[in-house]
Coordinates of C-alpha atoms and ligand atoms in Angstrom, one line a residue:
X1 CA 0.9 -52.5 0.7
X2 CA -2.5 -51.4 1.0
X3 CA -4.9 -50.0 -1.9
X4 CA -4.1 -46.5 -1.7
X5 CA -6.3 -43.6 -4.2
X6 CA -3.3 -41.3 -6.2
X7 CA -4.4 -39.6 -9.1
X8 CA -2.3 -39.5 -11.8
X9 CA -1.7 -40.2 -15.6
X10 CA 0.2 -43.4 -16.9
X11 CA 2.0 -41.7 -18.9
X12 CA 3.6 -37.6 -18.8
X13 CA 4.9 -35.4 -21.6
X14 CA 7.7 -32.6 -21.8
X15 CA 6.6 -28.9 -21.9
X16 CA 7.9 -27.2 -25.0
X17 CA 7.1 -23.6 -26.1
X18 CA 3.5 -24.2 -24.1
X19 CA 2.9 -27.6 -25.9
X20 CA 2.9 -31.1 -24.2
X21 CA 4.9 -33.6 -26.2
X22 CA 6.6 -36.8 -26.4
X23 CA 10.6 -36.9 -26.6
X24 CA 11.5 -36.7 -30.0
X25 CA 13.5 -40.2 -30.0
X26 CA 10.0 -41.7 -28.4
X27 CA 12.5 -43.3 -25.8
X28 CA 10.7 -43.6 -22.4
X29 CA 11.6 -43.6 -18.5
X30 CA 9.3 -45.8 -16.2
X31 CA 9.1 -44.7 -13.2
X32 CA 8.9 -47.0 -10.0
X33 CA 7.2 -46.2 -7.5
X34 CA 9.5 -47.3 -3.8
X35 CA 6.8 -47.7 -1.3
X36 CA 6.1 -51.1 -3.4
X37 CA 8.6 -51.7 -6.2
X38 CA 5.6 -51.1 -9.2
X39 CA 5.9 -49.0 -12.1
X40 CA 3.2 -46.2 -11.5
X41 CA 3.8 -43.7 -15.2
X42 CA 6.2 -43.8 -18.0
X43 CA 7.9 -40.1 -18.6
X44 CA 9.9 -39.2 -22.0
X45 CA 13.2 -40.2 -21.9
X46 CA 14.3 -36.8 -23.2
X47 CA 17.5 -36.1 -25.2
X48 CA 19.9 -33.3 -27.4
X49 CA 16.8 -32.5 -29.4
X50 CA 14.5 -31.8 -26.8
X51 CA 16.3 -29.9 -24.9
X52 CA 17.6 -27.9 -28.3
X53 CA 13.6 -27.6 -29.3
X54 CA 13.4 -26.5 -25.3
X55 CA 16.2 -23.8 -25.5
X56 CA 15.1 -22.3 -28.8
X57 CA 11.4 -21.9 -27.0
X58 CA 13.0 -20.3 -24.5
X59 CA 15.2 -18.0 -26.1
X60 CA 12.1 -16.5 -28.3
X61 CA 9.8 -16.1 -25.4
X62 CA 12.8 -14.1 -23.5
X63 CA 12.6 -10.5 -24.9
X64 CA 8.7 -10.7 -24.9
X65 CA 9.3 -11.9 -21.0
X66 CA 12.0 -9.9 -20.0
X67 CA 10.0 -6.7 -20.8
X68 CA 6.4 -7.7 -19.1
X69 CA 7.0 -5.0 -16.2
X70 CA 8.1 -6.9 -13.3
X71 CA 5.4 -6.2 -11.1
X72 CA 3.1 -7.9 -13.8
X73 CA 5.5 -11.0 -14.0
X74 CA 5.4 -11.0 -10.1
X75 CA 1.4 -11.0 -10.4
X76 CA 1.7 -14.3 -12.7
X77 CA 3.7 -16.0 -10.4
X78 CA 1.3 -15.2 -7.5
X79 CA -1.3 -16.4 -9.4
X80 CA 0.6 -20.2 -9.8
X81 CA 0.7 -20.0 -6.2
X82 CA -3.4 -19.8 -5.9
X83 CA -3.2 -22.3 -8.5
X84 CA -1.8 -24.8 -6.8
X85 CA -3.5 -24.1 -3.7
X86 CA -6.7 -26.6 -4.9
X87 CA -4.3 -29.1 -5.7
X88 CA -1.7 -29.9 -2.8
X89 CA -3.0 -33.1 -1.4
X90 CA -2.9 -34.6 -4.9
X91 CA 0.1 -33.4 -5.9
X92 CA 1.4 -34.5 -2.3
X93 CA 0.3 -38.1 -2.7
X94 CA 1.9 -38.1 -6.1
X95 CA 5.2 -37.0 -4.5
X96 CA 5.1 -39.7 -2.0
X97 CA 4.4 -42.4 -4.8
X98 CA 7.0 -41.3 -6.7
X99 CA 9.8 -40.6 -3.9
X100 CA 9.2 -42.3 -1.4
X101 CA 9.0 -39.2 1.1
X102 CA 6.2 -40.0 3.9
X103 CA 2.6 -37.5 2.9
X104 CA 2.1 -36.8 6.4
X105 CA 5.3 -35.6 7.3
X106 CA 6.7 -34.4 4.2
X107 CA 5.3 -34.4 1.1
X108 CA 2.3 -32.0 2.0
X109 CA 4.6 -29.5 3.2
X110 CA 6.1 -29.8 0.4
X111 CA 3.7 -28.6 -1.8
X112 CA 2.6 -25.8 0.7
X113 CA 6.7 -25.2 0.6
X114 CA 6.8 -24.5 -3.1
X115 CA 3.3 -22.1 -3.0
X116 CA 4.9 -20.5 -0.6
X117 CA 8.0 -19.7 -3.1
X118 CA 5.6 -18.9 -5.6
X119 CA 4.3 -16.2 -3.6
X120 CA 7.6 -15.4 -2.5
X121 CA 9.0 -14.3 -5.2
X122 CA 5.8 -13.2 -7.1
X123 CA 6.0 -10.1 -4.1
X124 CA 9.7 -9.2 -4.8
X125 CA 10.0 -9.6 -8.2
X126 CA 9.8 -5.8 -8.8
X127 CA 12.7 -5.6 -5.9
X128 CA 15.6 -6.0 -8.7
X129 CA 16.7 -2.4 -8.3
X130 CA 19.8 -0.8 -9.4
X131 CA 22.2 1.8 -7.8
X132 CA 23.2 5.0 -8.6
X133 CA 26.5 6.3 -7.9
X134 CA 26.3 10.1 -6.5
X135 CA 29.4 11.8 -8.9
X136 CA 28.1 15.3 -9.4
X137 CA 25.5 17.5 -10.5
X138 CA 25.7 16.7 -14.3
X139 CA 26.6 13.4 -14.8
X140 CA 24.2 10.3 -13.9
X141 CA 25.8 6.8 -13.3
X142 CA 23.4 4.3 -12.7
X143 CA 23.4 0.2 -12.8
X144 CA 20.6 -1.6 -14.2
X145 CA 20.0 -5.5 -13.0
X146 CA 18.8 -7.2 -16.7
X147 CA 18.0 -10.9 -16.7
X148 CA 20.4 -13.0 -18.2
X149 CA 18.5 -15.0 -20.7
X150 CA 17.8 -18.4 -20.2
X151 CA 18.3 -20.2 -17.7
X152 CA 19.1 -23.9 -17.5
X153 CA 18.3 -25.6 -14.1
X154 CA 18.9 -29.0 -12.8
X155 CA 17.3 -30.2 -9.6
X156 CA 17.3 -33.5 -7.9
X157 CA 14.5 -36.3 -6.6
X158 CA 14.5 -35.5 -2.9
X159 CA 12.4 -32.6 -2.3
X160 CA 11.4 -32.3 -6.2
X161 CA 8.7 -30.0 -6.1
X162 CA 10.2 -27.7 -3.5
X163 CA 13.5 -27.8 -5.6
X164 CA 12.4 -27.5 -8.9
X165 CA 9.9 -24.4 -8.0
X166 CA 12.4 -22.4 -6.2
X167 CA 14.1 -22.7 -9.6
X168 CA 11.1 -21.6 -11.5
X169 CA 9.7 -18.8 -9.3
X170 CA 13.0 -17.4 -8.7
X171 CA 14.4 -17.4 -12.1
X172 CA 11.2 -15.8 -13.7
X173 CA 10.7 -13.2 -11.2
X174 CA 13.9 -12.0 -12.3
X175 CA 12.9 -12.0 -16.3
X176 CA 14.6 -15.3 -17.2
X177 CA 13.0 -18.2 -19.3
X178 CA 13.3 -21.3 -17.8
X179 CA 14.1 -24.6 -19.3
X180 CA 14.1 -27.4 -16.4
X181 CA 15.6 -31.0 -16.6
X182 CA 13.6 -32.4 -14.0
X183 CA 15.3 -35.2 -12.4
X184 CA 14.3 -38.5 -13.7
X185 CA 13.5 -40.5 -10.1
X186 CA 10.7 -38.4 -9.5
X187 CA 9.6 -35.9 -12.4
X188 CA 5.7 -36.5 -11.8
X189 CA 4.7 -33.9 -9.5
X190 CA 7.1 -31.7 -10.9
X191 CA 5.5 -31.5 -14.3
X192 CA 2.0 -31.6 -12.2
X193 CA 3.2 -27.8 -10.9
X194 CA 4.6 -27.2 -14.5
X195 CA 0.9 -27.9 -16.0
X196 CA -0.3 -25.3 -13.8
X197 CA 2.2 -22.9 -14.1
X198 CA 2.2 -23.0 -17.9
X199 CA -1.8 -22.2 -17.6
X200 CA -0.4 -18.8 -16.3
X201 CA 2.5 -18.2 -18.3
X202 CA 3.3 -17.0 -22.0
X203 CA 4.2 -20.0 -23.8
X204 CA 8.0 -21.0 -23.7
X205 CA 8.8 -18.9 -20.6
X206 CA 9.0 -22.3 -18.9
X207 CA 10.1 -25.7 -20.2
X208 CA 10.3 -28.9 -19.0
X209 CA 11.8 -31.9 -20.1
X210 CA 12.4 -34.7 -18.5
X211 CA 15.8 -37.3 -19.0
X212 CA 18.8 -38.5 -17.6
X213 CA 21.5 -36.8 -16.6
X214 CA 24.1 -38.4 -19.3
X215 CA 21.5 -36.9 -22.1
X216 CA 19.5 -34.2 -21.6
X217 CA 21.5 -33.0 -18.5
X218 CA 24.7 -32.9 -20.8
X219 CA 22.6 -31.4 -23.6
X220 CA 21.7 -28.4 -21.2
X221 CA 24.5 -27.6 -20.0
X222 CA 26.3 -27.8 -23.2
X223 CA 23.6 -25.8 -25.0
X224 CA 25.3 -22.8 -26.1
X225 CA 22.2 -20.8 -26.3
X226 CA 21.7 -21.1 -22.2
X227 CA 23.1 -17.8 -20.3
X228 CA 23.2 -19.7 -16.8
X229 CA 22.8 -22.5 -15.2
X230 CA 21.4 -23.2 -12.3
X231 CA 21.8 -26.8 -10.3
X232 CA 21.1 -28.5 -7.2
X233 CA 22.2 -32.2 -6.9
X234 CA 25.4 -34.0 -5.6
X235 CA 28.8 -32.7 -5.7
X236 CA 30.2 -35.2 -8.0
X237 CA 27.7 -33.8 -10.6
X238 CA 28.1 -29.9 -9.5
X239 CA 32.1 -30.2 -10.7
X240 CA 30.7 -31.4 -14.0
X241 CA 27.9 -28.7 -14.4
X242 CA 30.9 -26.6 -13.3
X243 CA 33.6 -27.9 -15.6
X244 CA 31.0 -27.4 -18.3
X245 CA 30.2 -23.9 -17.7
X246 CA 33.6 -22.5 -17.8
X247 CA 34.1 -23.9 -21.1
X248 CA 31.2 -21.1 -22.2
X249 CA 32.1 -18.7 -19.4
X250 CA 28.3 -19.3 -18.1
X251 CA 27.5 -18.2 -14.3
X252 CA 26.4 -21.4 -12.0
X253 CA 24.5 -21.6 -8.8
X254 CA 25.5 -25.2 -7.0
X255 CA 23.7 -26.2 -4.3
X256 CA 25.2 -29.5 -2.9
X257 CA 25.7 -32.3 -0.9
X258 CA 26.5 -31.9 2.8
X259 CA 27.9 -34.2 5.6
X260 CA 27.2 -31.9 8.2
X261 CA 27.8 -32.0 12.1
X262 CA 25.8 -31.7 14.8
X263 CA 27.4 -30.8 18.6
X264 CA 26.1 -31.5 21.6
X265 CA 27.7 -30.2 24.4
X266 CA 27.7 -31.3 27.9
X267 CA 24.8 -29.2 29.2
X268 CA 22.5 -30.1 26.6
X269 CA 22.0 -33.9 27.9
X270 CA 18.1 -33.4 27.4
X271 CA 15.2 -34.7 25.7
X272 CA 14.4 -31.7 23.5
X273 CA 17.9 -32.0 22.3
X274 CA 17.7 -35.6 21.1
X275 CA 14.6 -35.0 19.9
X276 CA 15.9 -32.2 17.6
X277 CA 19.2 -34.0 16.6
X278 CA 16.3 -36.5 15.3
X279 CA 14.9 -33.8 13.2
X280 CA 18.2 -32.3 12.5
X281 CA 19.8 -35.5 11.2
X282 CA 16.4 -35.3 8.6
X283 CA 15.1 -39.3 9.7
X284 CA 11.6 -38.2 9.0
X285 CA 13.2 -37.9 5.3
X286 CA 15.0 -41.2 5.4
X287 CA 18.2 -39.1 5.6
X288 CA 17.9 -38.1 1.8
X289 CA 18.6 -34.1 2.6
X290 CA 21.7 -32.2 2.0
X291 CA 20.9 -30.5 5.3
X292 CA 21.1 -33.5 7.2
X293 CA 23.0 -33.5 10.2
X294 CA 24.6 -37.1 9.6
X295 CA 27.5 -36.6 12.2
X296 CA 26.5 -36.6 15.9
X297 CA 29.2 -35.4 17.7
X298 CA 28.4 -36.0 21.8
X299 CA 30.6 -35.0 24.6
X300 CA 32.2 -38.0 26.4
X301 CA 30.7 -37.2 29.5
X302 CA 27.0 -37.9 28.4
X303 CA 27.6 -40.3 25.3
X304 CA 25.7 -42.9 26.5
X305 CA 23.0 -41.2 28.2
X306 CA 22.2 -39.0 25.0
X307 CA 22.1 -42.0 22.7
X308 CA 19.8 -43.3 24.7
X309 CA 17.9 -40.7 24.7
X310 CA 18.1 -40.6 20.7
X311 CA 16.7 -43.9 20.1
X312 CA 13.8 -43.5 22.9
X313 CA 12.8 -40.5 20.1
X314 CA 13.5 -42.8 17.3
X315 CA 11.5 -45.1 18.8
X316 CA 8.5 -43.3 18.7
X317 CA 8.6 -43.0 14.6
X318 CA 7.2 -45.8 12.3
X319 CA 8.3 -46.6 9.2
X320 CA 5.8 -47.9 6.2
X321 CA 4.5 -46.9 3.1
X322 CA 4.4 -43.3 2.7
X323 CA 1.4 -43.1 1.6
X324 CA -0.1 -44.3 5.1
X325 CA -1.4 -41.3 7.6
X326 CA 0.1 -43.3 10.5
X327 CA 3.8 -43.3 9.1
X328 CA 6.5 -40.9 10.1
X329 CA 9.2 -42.1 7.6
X330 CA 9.1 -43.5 4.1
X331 CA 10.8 -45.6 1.2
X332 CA 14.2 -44.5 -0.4
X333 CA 14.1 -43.9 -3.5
X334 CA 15.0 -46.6 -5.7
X335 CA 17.1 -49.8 -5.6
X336 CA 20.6 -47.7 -6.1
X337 CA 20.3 -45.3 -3.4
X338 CA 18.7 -48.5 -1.2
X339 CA 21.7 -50.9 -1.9
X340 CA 24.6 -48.2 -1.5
X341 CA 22.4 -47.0 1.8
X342 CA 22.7 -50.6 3.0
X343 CA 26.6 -50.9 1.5
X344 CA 27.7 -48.1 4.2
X345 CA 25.1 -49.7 7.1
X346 CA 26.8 -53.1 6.5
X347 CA 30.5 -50.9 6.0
X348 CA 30.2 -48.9 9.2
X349 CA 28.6 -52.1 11.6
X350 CA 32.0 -53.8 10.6
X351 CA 34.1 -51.1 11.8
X352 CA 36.0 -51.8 14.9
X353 CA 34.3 -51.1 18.0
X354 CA 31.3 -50.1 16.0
X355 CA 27.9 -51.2 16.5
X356 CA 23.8 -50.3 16.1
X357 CA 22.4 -48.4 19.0
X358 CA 19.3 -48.8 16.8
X359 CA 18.4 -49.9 13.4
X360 CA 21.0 -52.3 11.1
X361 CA 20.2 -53.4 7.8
X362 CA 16.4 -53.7 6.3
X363 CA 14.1 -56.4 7.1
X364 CA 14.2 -59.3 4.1
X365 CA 10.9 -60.5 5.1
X366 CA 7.6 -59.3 6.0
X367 CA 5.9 -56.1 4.8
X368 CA 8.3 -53.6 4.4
X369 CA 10.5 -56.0 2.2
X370 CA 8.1 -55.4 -0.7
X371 CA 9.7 -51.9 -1.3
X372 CA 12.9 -49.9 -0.1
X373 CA 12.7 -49.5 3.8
X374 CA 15.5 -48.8 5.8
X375 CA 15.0 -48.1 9.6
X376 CA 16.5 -45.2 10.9
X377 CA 20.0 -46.4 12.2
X378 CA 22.1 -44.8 14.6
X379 CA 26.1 -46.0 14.6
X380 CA 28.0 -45.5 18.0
X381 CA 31.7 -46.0 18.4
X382 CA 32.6 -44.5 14.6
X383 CA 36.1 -42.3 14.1
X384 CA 35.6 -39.0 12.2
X385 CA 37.9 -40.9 9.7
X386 CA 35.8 -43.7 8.6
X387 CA 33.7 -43.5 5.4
X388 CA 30.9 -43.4 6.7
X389 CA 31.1 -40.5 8.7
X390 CA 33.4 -38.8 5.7
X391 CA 30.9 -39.4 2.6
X392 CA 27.5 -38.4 2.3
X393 CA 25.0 -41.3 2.1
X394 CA 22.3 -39.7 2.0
X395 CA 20.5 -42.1 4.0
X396 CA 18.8 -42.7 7.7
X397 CA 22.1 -43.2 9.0
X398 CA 23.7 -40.9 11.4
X399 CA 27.0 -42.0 13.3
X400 CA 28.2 -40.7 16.7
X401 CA 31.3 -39.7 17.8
X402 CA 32.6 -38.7 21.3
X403 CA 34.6 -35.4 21.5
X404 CA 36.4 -34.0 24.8
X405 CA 37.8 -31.0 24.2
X406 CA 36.3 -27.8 22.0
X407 CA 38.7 -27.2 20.0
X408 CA 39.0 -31.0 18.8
X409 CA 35.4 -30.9 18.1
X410 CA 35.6 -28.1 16.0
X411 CA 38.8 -29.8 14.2
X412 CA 36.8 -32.6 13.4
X413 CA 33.8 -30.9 12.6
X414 CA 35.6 -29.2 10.2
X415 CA 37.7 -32.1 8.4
X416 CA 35.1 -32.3 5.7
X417 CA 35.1 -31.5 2.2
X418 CA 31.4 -30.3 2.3
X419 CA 30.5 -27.2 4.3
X420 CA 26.8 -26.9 3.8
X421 CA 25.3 -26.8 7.4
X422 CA 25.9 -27.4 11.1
X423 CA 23.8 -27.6 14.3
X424 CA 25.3 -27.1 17.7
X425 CA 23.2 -27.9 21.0
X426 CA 24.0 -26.1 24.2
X427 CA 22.7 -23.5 26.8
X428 CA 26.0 -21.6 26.4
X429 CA 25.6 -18.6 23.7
X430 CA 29.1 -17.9 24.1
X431 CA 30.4 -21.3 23.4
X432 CA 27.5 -21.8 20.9
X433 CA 28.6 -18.3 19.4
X434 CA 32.5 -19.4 19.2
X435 CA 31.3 -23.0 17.2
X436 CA 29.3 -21.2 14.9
X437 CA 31.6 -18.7 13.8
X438 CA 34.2 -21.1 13.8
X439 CA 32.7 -24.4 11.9
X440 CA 33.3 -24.1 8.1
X441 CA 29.3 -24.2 6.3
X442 CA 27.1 -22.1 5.3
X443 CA 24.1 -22.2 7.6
X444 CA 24.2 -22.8 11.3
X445 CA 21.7 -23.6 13.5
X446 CA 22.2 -23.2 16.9
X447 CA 19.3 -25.2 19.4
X448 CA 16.9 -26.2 16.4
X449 CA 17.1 -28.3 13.8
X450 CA 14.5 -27.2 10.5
X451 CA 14.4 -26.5 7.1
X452 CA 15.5 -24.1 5.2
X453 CA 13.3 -20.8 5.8
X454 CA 12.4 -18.4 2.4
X455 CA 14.5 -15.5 2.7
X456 CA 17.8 -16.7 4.1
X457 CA 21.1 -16.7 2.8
X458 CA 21.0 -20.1 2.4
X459 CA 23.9 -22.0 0.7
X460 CA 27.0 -24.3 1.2
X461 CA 30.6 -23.5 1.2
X462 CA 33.5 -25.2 0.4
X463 CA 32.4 -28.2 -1.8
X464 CA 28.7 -28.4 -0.8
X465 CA 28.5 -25.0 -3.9
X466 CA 28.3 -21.6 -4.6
X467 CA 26.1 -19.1 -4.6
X468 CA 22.7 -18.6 -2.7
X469 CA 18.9 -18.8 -4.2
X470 CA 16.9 -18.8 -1.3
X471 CA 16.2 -14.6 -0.7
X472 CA 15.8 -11.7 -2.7
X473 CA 18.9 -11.2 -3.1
X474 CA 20.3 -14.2 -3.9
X475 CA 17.4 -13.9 -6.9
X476 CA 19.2 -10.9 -7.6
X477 CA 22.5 -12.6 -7.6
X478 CA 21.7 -16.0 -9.0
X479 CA 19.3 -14.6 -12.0
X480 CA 20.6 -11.4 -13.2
X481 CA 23.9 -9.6 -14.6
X482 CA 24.9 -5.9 -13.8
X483 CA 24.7 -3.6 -15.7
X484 CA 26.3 -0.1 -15.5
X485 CA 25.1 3.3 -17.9
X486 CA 27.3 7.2 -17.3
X487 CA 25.8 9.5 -18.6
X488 CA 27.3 13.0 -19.1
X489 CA 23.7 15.6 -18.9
X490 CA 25.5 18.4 -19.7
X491 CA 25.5 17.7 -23.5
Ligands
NAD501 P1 22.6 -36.1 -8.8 O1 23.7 -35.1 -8.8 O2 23.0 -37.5 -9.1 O3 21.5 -35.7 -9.8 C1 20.9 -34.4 -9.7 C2 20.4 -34.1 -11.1 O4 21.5 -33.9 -12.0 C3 19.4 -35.1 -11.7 O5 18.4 -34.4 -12.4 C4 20.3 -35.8 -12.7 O6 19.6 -36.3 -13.8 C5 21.2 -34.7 -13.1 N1 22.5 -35.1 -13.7 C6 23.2 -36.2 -13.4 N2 24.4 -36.2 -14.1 C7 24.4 -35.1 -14.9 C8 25.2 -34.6 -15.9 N3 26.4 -35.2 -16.2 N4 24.9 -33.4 -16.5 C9 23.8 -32.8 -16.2 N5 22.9 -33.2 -15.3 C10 23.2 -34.4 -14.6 O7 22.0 -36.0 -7.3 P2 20.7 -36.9 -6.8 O8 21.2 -38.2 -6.4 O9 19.6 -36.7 -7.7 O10 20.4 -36.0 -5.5 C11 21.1 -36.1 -4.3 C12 22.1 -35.1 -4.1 O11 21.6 -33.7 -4.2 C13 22.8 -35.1 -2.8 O12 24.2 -35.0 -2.9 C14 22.2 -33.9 -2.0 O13 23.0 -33.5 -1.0 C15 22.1 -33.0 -3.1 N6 21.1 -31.9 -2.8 C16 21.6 -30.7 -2.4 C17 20.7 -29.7 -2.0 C18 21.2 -28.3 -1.6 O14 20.3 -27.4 -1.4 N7 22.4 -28.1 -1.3 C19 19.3 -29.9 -2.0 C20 18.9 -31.2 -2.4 C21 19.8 -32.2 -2.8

C-alpha cells in the first residue's frame, strides 16, 4: 500500500469522570489496521473496574446533568457538533485506517453523519414534553418524561462514529449520562469524537472505555448501577444484552442484524434499478451494514438481463486501500469477519447450480493480498433456503433468486428470522404498496436504496431488535421513563 498521512496517537486512553486513563489491569488491545494488516495504536483493554470507576462517574455527574435545563444541555451538544466540524477529514482517514470503510465514499460522510446527530438532537432536546390529561376544573394530572439515569451503550465497528454518536447525542439530550463500550475493532475515531465532546461537557456525563465484549461488555451490562442499556451489534449478542437486562428489569434498545430482501419486479428491468440494488445491497461498504439488502430477489422473466445489468454497475467500482481517493470500496475489518466472509463465498459457489456472476474468493497474490479485500460478489442460482441467503454475512456478498409469482416472493421474503429492512423496485405503487405493507421489517424502501435518514422511525422487527433511536421520539422512548403526578387543587 502506498504512504498515506493519518494523524493519530500510538496509543488511546479511556474517558473516566473527564480524565484520560489507562485500564486499570494495564492490559492492552492493538489495533490492526485492514487496508494492510499493520498495527496502527494500542487501546486499553478495559475490564470490571473500569467500567465500575466508569459507572460510578456517571452516576454522580447525573443529578447535576439531569437538571442543566434542557435547552442548555441541547446548546452543549450543538456546540460538539461545531467542534467537530474542523476535524472531519482527520477523523475520517482515521476511520478508514481503522475499519476498513473506503474515505471517499464512506468514512467522510460519516463524520458529517454524526455532526449532523449532534445538531440533531442538540435542537430537540427541550422537545421531551409531557401530557396532561383534561379531568376537571380542580384537579391537574400531568406526566413528566425524567431521564433514566445512566445509560449503558454498546455499538459495533462498522459505522463506529455514526453509531456510537447517535448513542451519545441522543442519550444526553434526554438528561442521561453516558458510559460507552466502544467496540474494540475500531475504537479510535470514536474516542477522537469523545475528546471533543468531553471539552464541552461536565466531567463524567460521558464515559468511554474501550474492551471486549466478554469483559467490559459483560461488566456493563451487569453493572447494577446502569438504568438502561442501549446496544447496536449482532443478534447473537442482542439476546445476551437481553437475557442480561431482565435479570435487573433494565429497559434495552437492540438495533440488529438484518438479511434483508430486495424485489425487483418485472417492469423495473432498468439501469437505475441495478444501480440502486448496488447501493441498496451496501457494496460500497463491503456489505458490512445491517441495512444491507443481501437477498436479490429478480423476477424470472428478466433474471438474466438484470444481473447483467448488476455487474456492468459493479464493474464500474474499484476496490483498494480505503485510504485511496480513487477507491469506491475498502478492506473488511479484520481476519475473522475476512475468513467467515470467504467461508460463505466458498459455501454458496458449491451449492448446486450455483455460481459467480461476478467476484469469487479474494486474490492470494498481488496488491490487494497484503490486507482483507474481497470483491464484491454476486451469487446466481441460490434457493432462499441455503445459508447463505438465510444468515447474515455481513459481507460484499449478495445472492439472487428468481421468483414468479407475488405472493411467493413475499413468502420467501419473509422466511427470515431478521426483519430489519426491505427494498422493492417497480413502477407499480400499488403492487409496490401491497409488498411493503406486507414484508415483515421495519423500514421499507420502495425505488431507492440509502441510509438511514435522522428523524425516522428507524428500527428492526422480529429478531433484527426493539425499539427505535433514530427521531425525537424514539429519544423520548429509548432515553426516558414516564412519569405521572394528580394533583387535587382544591385543597
Ligand atoms: P457484535 O455483536 O459481535 O459486537 C457489537 C458490540 O458488542 C462490540 O462492541 C462487542 O465488543 C460487544 N459485545 C460482544 N459480546 C458482548 C457481550 N457478551 N456483552 C456485551 N457486549 C458484547 O457485532 P459486530 O460484529 O461488532 O457488528 C456487526 C453486527 O452489528 C451485525 O450483525 C450488524 O447487522 C449489526 N448492526 C446493526 C445495526 C442496526 O442499526 N440494526 C447497525 C450496525 C450494525
Amino acid at each position: 500500500m502506498a504512504a498515506v498521512t493519518v494523524d493519530y496517537a500510538d496509543q488511546y486512553l479511556n474517558l473516566i469522570d473527564g480524565e484520560w486513563v489507562a485500564g486499570r489491569d494495564d492490559q492492552w488491545i492493538d489495533v490492526e489496521s485492514p487496508r494492510d494488516r499493520s498495527t496502527i495504536a494500542r487501546v486499553p483493554r478495559g475490564g470490571e473496574k473500569d467500567i465500575a470507576d466508569a459507572v460510578d462517574a456517571a452516576s454522580r455527574a447525573f443529578p447535576g446533568w439531569r437538571d442543566i435545563s434542557p435547552r442548555a444541555r441541547g446548546r452543549l451538544l450543538q456546540q460538539i457538533a461545531d467542534a467537530i466540524e474542523p476535524h472531519v477529514e482527520r477523523i475520517a482517514r482515521i476511520i478508514s485506517a481503522e475499519n476498513g470503510n473506503a474515505l471517499r465514499t464512506q468514512s467522510r460522510g460519516e463524520v458529517n453523519f454524526a455532526i449532523d446527530v449532534f445538531r440533531y438532537f442538540g435542537s430537540v432536546a427541550s422537545e421531551v414534553k409531557g401530557e396532561t390529561l383534561p379531568l376537571n376544573s380542580h384537579v391537574l394530572d400531568y406526566s413528566r418524561r425524567e431521564p433514566i439515569g445512566v445509560v449503558g451503550a454498546i455499538t459495533p465497528w462498522n459505522a463506529p462514529v455514526q453509531l456510537a454518536a447517535m448513542k451519545m447525542a441522543s442519550a444526553l439530550a434526554a438528561g442521561n449520562t453516558l458510559v460507552l463500550k466502544a467496540p474494540e475493532d475500531a475504537p479510535l475515531a470514536v474516542l477522537e469524537i469523545a475528546t471533543i465532546a468531553n471539552e464541552h461537557l461536565p466531567r463524567g456525563v460521558l464515559n468511554v472505555v474501550v474492551g471486549y465484549g466478554t469483559e467490559a461488555g459483560e461488566a456493563l451490562i451487569t453493572n447494577p448501577d446502569v438504568g438502561k442499556l442501549s446496544f447496536t451489534g449482532s443478534t447473537a449478542v442482542g439476546s445476551r444484552i437481553m437475557q442480561a437486562a431482565s435479570e435487573r428489569i433494565v429497559p434495552v434498545s437492540l438495533e440488529l442484524g438484518g438479511k434483508n430482501p430486495q424485489i425487483v419486479y418485472p417492469d423495473a428491468n432498468e439501469d437505475w434499478v441495478a444501480q440502486g440494488t448496488v447501493t441498496g445491497m451496501r457494496f460500497v461498504r463491503q456489505g458490512q451494514s445491517c441495512t444491507a439488502g443481501s437477498r436479490l430477489f429478480v423476477h424470472r422473466s428478466i433474471v438474466d438481463s438484470f444481473v447483467d445489468k448488476v455487474t456492468a454497475n459493479l464493474s464500474t467500482l474499484t476496490v483498494g486501500d480505503p485510504l485511496d481517493e480513487t477507491s469506491d470500496i475498502g478492506a473488511i475489518v479484520n481476519k475473522k469477519q475476512f475468513d467467515r466472509v470467504c467461508g460463505y463465498i466458498d459455501e454458496g459457489l458449491h451449492g448446486q447450480g450455483s455460481s459467480a456472476a461476478v467476484g469469487g474468493l479474494p486474490p492470494t497474490a498481488g496488491p490487494l493480498a497484503g490486507g482483507y479485500y474481497v470483491e464484491p460478489t454476486v451469487i446466481v442460482g441460490v434457493e432462499n433456503n441455503w445459508r447463505v441467503a438465510q444468515e447474515e454475512i455481513f459481507g460484499p456478498v449478495m445472492c439472487v433468486i428468481p421468483w414468479d409469482d407475488e405472493d411467493e416472493v413475499i413468502r420467501m421474503a419473509n422466511d427470515t428470522h431478521y426483519g430489519l429492512s426491505a427494498f422493492i423496485w417497480t413502477h407499480d405503487i400499488g403492487r409496490a404498496l401491497r409488498a411493503a405493507h406486507s414484508i415483515e421489517a421495519g423500514w421499507i424502501q420502495v425505488n431507492q436504496g440509502g441510509g438511514q435518514v435522522l428523524g425516522q422511525s428507524y428500527g428492526g422487527v422480529k429478531s433484527s431488535g426493539i425499539g427505535r433511536e433514530f427521531s425525537l421520539e424514539g429519544m423520548i422512548e429509548s432515553f426516558t421513563q414516564r412519569k405521572h403526578v394528580s394533583i387535587d387543587t382544591s385543597r
